[in-house]
Amino acid sequence: MSGSTLSDIEQGRAALAIGDLDRAESICLGVLARVAGQPEALHLLGVAAMIRGQVTEALNWLNQAMAQGGGDAVILTNRAEALRRLGQLDEAHACFEQALKLDNSNPHTHFNLALVLKARGDAPRAEHFFRNALMLRPEMARAHFELAELYRDEGHGLEAEAEYRAAIDGTKAVGTGGEGEDLAIVARWHSALGMLLRERGSIPAAVEELRKAVVLDPQNAQAQFELGRALFEMCCEREARKHYTHAVSLEPALGARGGGKATCARMVSLKGWCERGHGSWTTLARSQWLDLPPPKVLQAQMSSGFAIGKPVTAEL
């Protein structure tokens, strides 16, 4: 490789590193115009296409790079990742394995192979490679998150919670250091932890995590919806309804999901029912409320099992 070509390749890498895809592509195409089939220029064009979400085009560039003798571990890993994103899991698996034979020190190779294994239902081997990635890069927050998702799918709630927290604790938002995860991604992680905590009955802790999620990403409809459910269980019916309404405005299908629409309607009914009680009943939220008859036929003696006087409790 001549000095000028090497210099251009380094400039192309630098442009990719700062996200200047147009400049990176321009430099690499210039290299190819002078040196047809230059493998690293083809590789960098593949990476740029992958970043743009043009995965089929990326695979084409990477295949050309390999055909021109560019078969190092990095190119193999990127080609395998393109295959994974295209759903070609068998080929991706083989390509990742080939990359690891050449260099097993790249945490991304272990991580992406784990994603392939997880997608194929091989949870034990997926866990093994996620752990390998974390041994090589302990601050790899996405590996903690994917490991948490795997544990949750396997029904290991405590382990899942620990990994969700490790992902969140090891990640800082864009511009503050760490791995620089996008705010929406960090919000998704808080939301996932909040949903897990709610399922396990830790409602106040769930609300705390879900609040963080909607602050980081107010457009996360699922987080808004789950926060509404958790707040309803904490007796905060008015705030719960606000989040339900926002969630449905973002994603109308949520209105018919998980009893959301029925719950909103019930919260309106509960308000009227409590007003009929002249302030002697609370809006204490419990699961039985969703199965109650309409307030107009609810007699005072029917409330004794799940409603208590306001002097004893108040909305949280």
PDB file of N, CA, C and O in Angstrom, residues 15-65:
ATOM      1  N   ALA A  15     -12.708   9.856   9.657  1.00  0.00           N
ATOM      2  CA  ALA A  15     -14.016  10.433   9.327  1.00  0.00           C
ATOM      3  C   ALA A  15     -15.143   9.545   9.830  1.00  0.00           C
ATOM      4  O   ALA A  15     -16.154  10.031  10.368  1.00  0.00           O
ATOM      5  N   LEU A  16     -14.982   8.225   9.679  1.00  0.00           N
ATOM      6  CA  LEU A  16     -15.987   7.300  10.206  1.00  0.00           C
ATOM      7  C   LEU A  16     -16.111   7.429  11.713  1.00  0.00           C
ATOM      8  O   LEU A  16     -17.210   7.392  12.272  1.00  0.00           O
ATOM      9  N   ALA A  17     -14.974   7.575  12.389  1.00  0.00           N
ATOM     10  CA  ALA A  17     -14.963   7.622  13.859  1.00  0.00           C
ATOM     11  C   ALA A  17     -15.750   8.806  14.397  1.00  0.00           C
ATOM     12  O   ALA A  17     -16.327   8.728  15.489  1.00  0.00           O
ATOM     13  N   ILE A  18     -15.793   9.909  13.642  1.00  0.00           N
ATOM     14  CA  ILE A  18     -16.542  11.080  14.113  1.00  0.00           C
ATOM     15  C   ILE A  18     -17.921  11.170  13.456  1.00  0.00           C
ATOM     16  O   ILE A  18     -18.635  12.155  13.635  1.00  0.00           O
ATOM     17  N   GLY A  19     -18.278  10.131  12.690  1.00  0.00           N
ATOM     18  CA  GLY A  19     -19.618  10.099  12.094  1.00  0.00           C
ATOM     19  C   GLY A  19     -19.774  10.883  10.819  1.00  0.00           C
ATOM     20  O   GLY A  19     -20.900  11.111  10.361  1.00  0.00           O
ATOM     21  N   ASP A  20     -18.661  11.308  10.199  1.00  0.00           N
ATOM     22  CA  ASP A  20     -18.742  12.050   8.937  1.00  0.00           C
ATOM     23  C   ASP A  20     -18.746  11.033   7.792  1.00  0.00           C
ATOM     24  O   ASP A  20     -17.731  10.796   7.118  1.00  0.00           O
ATOM     25  N   LEU A  21     -19.900  10.426   7.568  1.00  0.00           N
ATOM     26  CA  LEU A  21     -20.005   9.340   6.604  1.00  0.00           C
ATOM     27  C   LEU A  21     -19.775   9.807   5.173  1.00  0.00           C
ATOM     28  O   LEU A  21     -19.155   9.091   4.374  1.00  0.00           O
ATOM     29  N   ASP A  22     -20.270  10.989   4.831  1.00  0.00           N
ATOM     30  CA  ASP A  22     -20.088  11.485   3.470  1.00  0.00           C
ATOM     31  C   ASP A  22     -18.606  11.622   3.132  1.00  0.00           C
ATOM     32  O   ASP A  22     -18.162  11.212   2.047  1.00  0.00           O
ATOM     33  N   ARG A  23     -17.843  12.200   4.053  1.00  0.00           N
ATOM     34  CA  ARG A  23     -16.400  12.380   3.808  1.00  0.00           C
ATOM     35  C   ARG A  23     -15.705  11.024   3.735  1.00  0.00           C
ATOM     36  O   ARG A  23     -14.862  10.797   2.862  1.00  0.00           O
ATOM     37  N   ALA A  24     -16.054  10.118   4.648  1.00  0.00           N
ATOM     38  CA  ALA A  24     -15.427   8.791   4.643  1.00  0.00           C
ATOM     39  C   ALA A  24     -15.670   8.085   3.312  1.00  0.00           C
ATOM     40  O   ALA A  24     -14.748   7.506   2.719  1.00  0.00           O
ATOM     41  N   GLU A  25     -16.910   8.125   2.850  1.00  0.00           N
ATOM     42  CA  GLU A  25     -17.247   7.469   1.584  1.00  0.00           C
ATOM     43  C   GLU A  25     -16.528   8.124   0.410  1.00  0.00           C
ATOM     44  O   GLU A  25     -16.031   7.443  -0.499  1.00  0.00           O
ATOM     45  N   SER A  26     -16.447   9.447   0.424  1.00  0.00           N
ATOM     46  CA  SER A  26     -15.770  10.162  -0.647  1.00  0.00           C
ATOM     47  C   SER A  26     -14.294   9.777  -0.720  1.00  0.00           C
ATOM     48  O   SER A  26     -13.746   9.539  -1.809  1.00  0.00           O
ATOM     49  N   ILE A  27     -13.653   9.704   0.433  1.00  0.00           N
ATOM     50  CA  ILE A  27     -12.234   9.333   0.480  1.00  0.00           C
ATOM     51  C   ILE A  27     -12.032   7.916  -0.039  1.00  0.00           C
ATOM     52  O   ILE A  27     -11.135   7.656  -0.863  1.00  0.00           O
ATOM     53  N   CYS A  28     -12.874   6.989   0.412  1.00  0.00           N
ATOM     54  CA  CYS A  28     -12.714   5.586   0.019  1.00  0.00           C
ATOM     55  C   CYS A  28     -12.990   5.376  -1.466  1.00  0.00           C
ATOM     56  O   CYS A  28     -12.298   4.596  -2.136  1.00  0.00           O
ATOM     57  N   LEU A  29     -13.984   6.064  -1.983  1.00  0.00           N
ATOM     58  CA  LEU A  29     -14.257   5.957  -3.424  1.00  0.00           C
ATOM     59  C   LEU A  29     -13.102   6.529  -4.238  1.00  0.00           C
ATOM     60  O   LEU A  29     -12.767   6.029  -5.319  1.00  0.00           O
ATOM     61  N   GLY A  30     -12.473   7.590  -3.683  1.00  0.00           N
ATOM     62  CA  GLY A  30     -11.294   8.149  -4.342  1.00  0.00           C
ATOM     63  C   GLY A  30     -10.147   7.153  -4.370  1.00  0.00           C
ATOM     64  O   GLY A  30      -9.432   7.035  -5.381  1.00  0.00           O
ATOM     65  N   VAL A  31      -9.959   6.415  -3.272  1.00  0.00           N
ATOM     66  CA  VAL A  31      -8.924   5.384  -3.218  1.00  0.00           C
ATOM     67  C   VAL A  31      -9.196   4.318  -4.267  1.00  0.00           C
ATOM     68  O   VAL A  31      -8.297   3.882  -5.007  1.00  0.00           O
ATOM     69  N   LEU A  32     -10.458   3.880  -4.367  1.00  0.00           N
ATOM     70  CA  LEU A  32     -10.812   2.830  -5.325  1.00  0.00           C
ATOM     71  C   LEU A  32     -10.644   3.292  -6.766  1.00  0.00           C
ATOM     72  O   LEU A  32     -10.359   2.473  -7.660  1.00  0.00           O
ATOM     73  N   ALA A  33     -10.816   4.577  -7.000  1.00  0.00           N
ATOM     74  CA  ALA A  33     -10.623   5.096  -8.353  1.00  0.00           C
ATOM     75  C   ALA A  33      -9.159   4.990  -8.770  1.00  0.00           C
ATOM     76  O   ALA A  33      -8.853   4.826  -9.961  1.00  0.00           O
ATOM     77  N   ARG A  34      -8.260   5.067  -7.780  1.00  0.00           N
ATOM     78  CA  ARG A  34      -6.827   4.966  -8.061  1.00  0.00           C
ATOM     79  C   ARG A  34      -6.320   3.537  -7.957  1.00  0.00           C
ATOM     80  O   ARG A  34      -5.469   3.116  -8.724  1.00  0.00           O
ATOM     81  N   VAL A  35      -6.862   2.796  -6.965  1.00  0.00           N
ATOM     82  CA  VAL A  35      -6.393   1.426  -6.711  1.00  0.00           C
ATOM     83  C   VAL A  35      -7.623   0.527  -6.682  1.00  0.00           C
ATOM     84  O   VAL A  35      -8.247   0.324  -5.626  1.00  0.00           O
ATOM     85  N   ALA A  36      -8.003   0.005  -7.820  1.00  0.00           N
ATOM     86  CA  ALA A  36      -9.212  -0.821  -7.915  1.00  0.00           C
ATOM     87  C   ALA A  36      -9.120  -2.023  -6.989  1.00  0.00           C
ATOM     88  O   ALA A  36      -8.091  -2.710  -6.926  1.00  0.00           O
ATOM     89  N   GLY A  37     -10.211  -2.252  -6.229  1.00  0.00           N
ATOM     90  CA  GLY A  37     -10.268  -3.427  -5.354  1.00  0.00           C
ATOM     91  C   GLY A  37      -9.498  -3.296  -4.069  1.00  0.00           C
ATOM     92  O   GLY A  37      -9.242  -4.309  -3.396  1.00  0.00           O
ATOM     93  N   GLN A  38      -9.094  -2.073  -3.678  1.00  0.00           N
ATOM     94  CA  GLN A  38      -8.342  -1.909  -2.421  1.00  0.00           C
ATOM     95  C   GLN A  38      -9.227  -2.398  -1.257  1.00  0.00           C
ATOM     96  O   GLN A  38     -10.287  -1.831  -0.981  1.00  0.00           O
ATOM     97  N   PRO A  39      -8.827  -3.485  -0.566  1.00  0.00           N
ATOM     98  CA  PRO A  39      -9.734  -4.146   0.383  1.00  0.00           C
ATOM     99  C   PRO A  39     -10.171  -3.292   1.572  1.00  0.00           C
ATOM    100  O   PRO A  39     -11.324  -3.354   1.984  1.00  0.00           O
ATOM    101  N   GLU A  40      -9.259  -2.481   2.104  1.00  0.00           N
ATOM    102  CA  GLU A  40      -9.645  -1.699   3.277  1.00  0.00           C
ATOM    103  C   GLU A  40     -10.607  -0.574   2.903  1.00  0.00           C
ATOM    104  O   GLU A  40     -11.508  -0.233   3.683  1.00  0.00           O
ATOM    105  N   ALA A  41     -10.457  -0.018   1.703  1.00  0.00           N
ATOM    106  CA  ALA A  41     -11.422   0.995   1.239  1.00  0.00           C
ATOM    107  C   ALA A  41     -12.801   0.362   1.081  1.00  0.00           C
ATOM    108  O   ALA A  41     -13.829   0.942   1.476  1.00  0.00           O
ATOM    109  N   LEU A  42     -12.839  -0.849   0.522  1.00  0.00           N
ATOM    110  CA  LEU A  42     -14.110  -1.572   0.390  1.00  0.00           C
ATOM    111  C   LEU A  42     -14.708  -1.864   1.769  1.00  0.00           C
ATOM    112  O   LEU A  42     -15.925  -1.730   1.981  1.00  0.00           O
ATOM    113  N   HIS A  43     -13.849  -2.249   2.705  1.00  0.00           N
ATOM    114  CA  HIS A  43     -14.313  -2.540   4.073  1.00  0.00           C
ATOM    115  C   HIS A  43     -14.933  -1.308   4.713  1.00  0.00           C
ATOM    116  O   HIS A  43     -16.033  -1.370   5.291  1.00  0.00           O
ATOM    117  N   LEU A  44     -14.251  -0.165   4.604  1.00  0.00           N
ATOM    118  CA  LEU A  44     -14.766   1.055   5.231  1.00  0.00           C
ATOM    119  C   LEU A  44     -16.071   1.512   4.586  1.00  0.00           C
ATOM    120  O   LEU A  44     -16.964   2.028   5.270  1.00  0.00           O
ATOM    121  N   LEU A  45     -16.208   1.301   3.288  1.00  0.00           N
ATOM    122  CA  LEU A  45     -17.484   1.609   2.637  1.00  0.00           C
ATOM    123  C   LEU A  45     -18.590   0.706   3.175  1.00  0.00           C
ATOM    124  O   LEU A  45     -19.739   1.138   3.343  1.00  0.00           O
ATOM    125  N   GLY A  46     -18.251  -0.545   3.464  1.00  0.00           N
ATOM    126  CA  GLY A  46     -19.225  -1.448   4.065  1.00  0.00           C
ATOM    127  C   GLY A  46     -19.652  -0.997   5.443  1.00  0.00           C
ATOM    128  O   GLY A  46     -20.838  -1.031   5.795  1.00  0.00           O
ATOM    129  N   VAL A  47     -18.680  -0.538   6.231  1.00  0.00           N
ATOM    130  CA  VAL A  47     -19.000  -0.043   7.578  1.00  0.00           C
ATOM    131  C   VAL A  47     -19.891   1.192   7.488  1.00  0.00           C
ATOM    132  O   VAL A  47     -20.873   1.332   8.239  1.00  0.00           O
ATOM    133  N   ALA A  48     -19.574   2.098   6.582  1.00  0.00           N
ATOM    134  CA  ALA A  48     -20.389   3.310   6.423  1.00  0.00           C
ATOM    135  C   ALA A  48     -21.824   2.956   6.033  1.00  0.00           C
ATOM    136  O   ALA A  48     -22.791   3.530   6.562  1.00  0.00           O
ATOM    137  N   ALA A  49     -21.967   2.010   5.109  1.00  0.00           N
ATOM    138  CA  ALA A  49     -23.308   1.590   4.699  1.00  0.00           C
ATOM    139  C   ALA A  49     -24.060   0.959   5.863  1.00  0.00           C
ATOM    140  O   ALA A  49     -25.270   1.173   6.030  1.00  0.00           O
ATOM    141  N   MET A  50     -23.348   0.195   6.700  1.00  0.00           N
ATOM    142  CA  MET A  50     -23.981  -0.428   7.871  1.00  0.00           C
ATOM    143  C   MET A  50     -24.500   0.648   8.825  1.00  0.00           C
ATOM    144  O   MET A  50     -25.609   0.562   9.348  1.00  0.00           O
ATOM    145  N   ILE A  51     -23.684   1.660   9.051  1.00  0.00           N
ATOM    146  CA  ILE A  51     -24.096   2.751   9.942  1.00  0.00           C
ATOM    147  C   ILE A  51     -25.330   3.454   9.397  1.00  0.00           C
ATOM    148  O   ILE A  51     -26.216   3.863  10.151  1.00  0.00           O
ATOM    149  N   ARG A  52     -25.411   3.567   8.087  1.00  0.00           N
ATOM    150  CA  ARG A  52     -26.585   4.204   7.463  1.00  0.00           C
ATOM    151  C   ARG A  52     -27.816   3.299   7.483  1.00  0.00           C
ATOM    152  O   ARG A  52     -28.900   3.725   7.115  1.00  0.00           O
ATOM    153  N   GLY A  53     -27.636   2.056   7.883  1.00  0.00           N
ATOM    154  CA  GLY A  53     -28.753   1.117   7.890  1.00  0.00           C
ATOM    155  C   GLY A  53     -28.965   0.421   6.563  1.00  0.00           C
ATOM    156  O   GLY A  53     -29.959  -0.277   6.378  1.00  0.00           O
ATOM    157  N   GLN A  54     -28.016   0.587   5.640  1.00  0.00           N
ATOM    158  CA  GLN A  54     -28.107  -0.042   4.313  1.00  0.00           C
ATOM    159  C   GLN A  54     -27.357  -1.373   4.375  1.00  0.00           C
ATOM    160  O   GLN A  54     -26.247  -1.513   3.842  1.00  0.00           O
ATOM    161  N   VAL A  55     -27.966  -2.357   5.015  1.00  0.00           N
ATOM    162  CA  VAL A  55     -27.248  -3.575   5.374  1.00  0.00           C
ATOM    163  C   VAL A  55     -26.926  -4.429   4.148  1.00  0.00           C
ATOM    164  O   VAL A  55     -25.837  -5.002   4.052  1.00  0.00           O
ATOM    165  N   THR A  56     -27.846  -4.527   3.216  1.00  0.00           N
ATOM    166  CA  THR A  56     -27.578  -5.310   2.002  1.00  0.00           C
ATOM    167  C   THR A  56     -26.407  -4.718   1.230  1.00  0.00           C
ATOM    168  O   THR A  56     -25.515  -5.451   0.758  1.00  0.00           O
ATOM    169  N   GLU A  57     -26.376  -3.398   1.112  1.00  0.00           N
ATOM    170  CA  GLU A  57     -25.267  -2.734   0.434  1.00  0.00           C
ATOM    171  C   GLU A  57     -23.970  -2.954   1.207  1.00  0.00           C
ATOM    172  O   GLU A  57     -22.898  -3.177   0.619  1.00  0.00           O
ATOM    173  N   ALA A  58     -24.074  -2.889   2.539  1.00  0.00           N
ATOM    174  CA  ALA A  58     -22.892  -3.120   3.373  1.00  0.00           C
ATOM    175  C   ALA A  58     -22.313  -4.505   3.124  1.00  0.00           C
ATOM    176  O   ALA A  58     -21.093  -4.678   2.977  1.00  0.00           O
ATOM    177  N   LEU A  59     -23.186  -5.511   3.074  1.00  0.00           N
ATOM    178  CA  LEU A  59     -22.716  -6.880   2.842  1.00  0.00           C
ATOM    179  C   LEU A  59     -22.046  -7.000   1.478  1.00  0.00           C
ATOM    180  O   LEU A  59     -21.029  -7.700   1.343  1.00  0.00           O
ATOM    181  N   ASN A  60     -22.560  -6.302   0.486  1.00  0.00           N
ATOM    182  CA  ASN A  60     -21.957  -6.329  -0.842  1.00  0.00           C
ATOM    183  C   ASN A  60     -20.526  -5.779  -0.800  1.00  0.00           C
ATOM    184  O   ASN A  60     -19.589  -6.382  -1.354  1.00  0.00           O
ATOM    185  N   TRP A  61     -20.341  -4.636  -0.137  1.00  0.00           N
ATOM    186  CA  TRP A  61     -18.995  -4.063  -0.016  1.00  0.00           C
ATOM    187  C   TRP A  61     -18.061  -5.012   0.744  1.00  0.00           C
ATOM    188  O   TRP A  61     -16.908  -5.217   0.355  1.00  0.00           O
ATOM    189  N   LEU A  62     -18.558  -5.606   1.826  1.00  0.00           N
ATOM    190  CA  LEU A  62     -17.727  -6.481   2.655  1.00  0.00           C
ATOM    191  C   LEU A  62     -17.365  -7.769   1.912  1.00  0.00           C
ATOM    192  O   LEU A  62     -16.250  -8.289   2.059  1.00  0.00           O
ATOM    193  N   ASN A  63     -18.297  -8.291   1.117  1.00  0.00           N
ATOM    194  CA  ASN A  63     -17.990  -9.468   0.302  1.00  0.00           C
ATOM    195  C   ASN A  63     -16.886  -9.141  -0.706  1.00  0.00           C
ATOM    196  O   ASN A  63     -15.986  -9.962  -0.954  1.00  0.00           O
ATOM    197  N   GLN A  64     -16.968  -7.938  -1.280  1.00  0.00           N
ATOM    198  CA  GLN A  64     -15.919  -7.531  -2.218  1.00  0.00           C
ATOM    199  C   GLN A  64     -14.574  -7.399  -1.522  1.00  0.00           C
ATOM    200  O   GLN A  64     -13.535  -7.785  -2.068  1.00  0.00           O
ATOM    201  N   ALA A  65     -14.602  -6.857  -0.288  1.00  0.00           N
ATOM    202  CA  ALA A  65     -13.348  -6.718   0.469  1.00  0.00           C
ATOM    203  C   ALA A  65     -12.711  -8.071   0.708  1.00  0.00           C
ATOM    204  O   ALA A  65     -11.494  -8.246   0.549  1.00  0.00           O
TER     205      ALA A  65
END
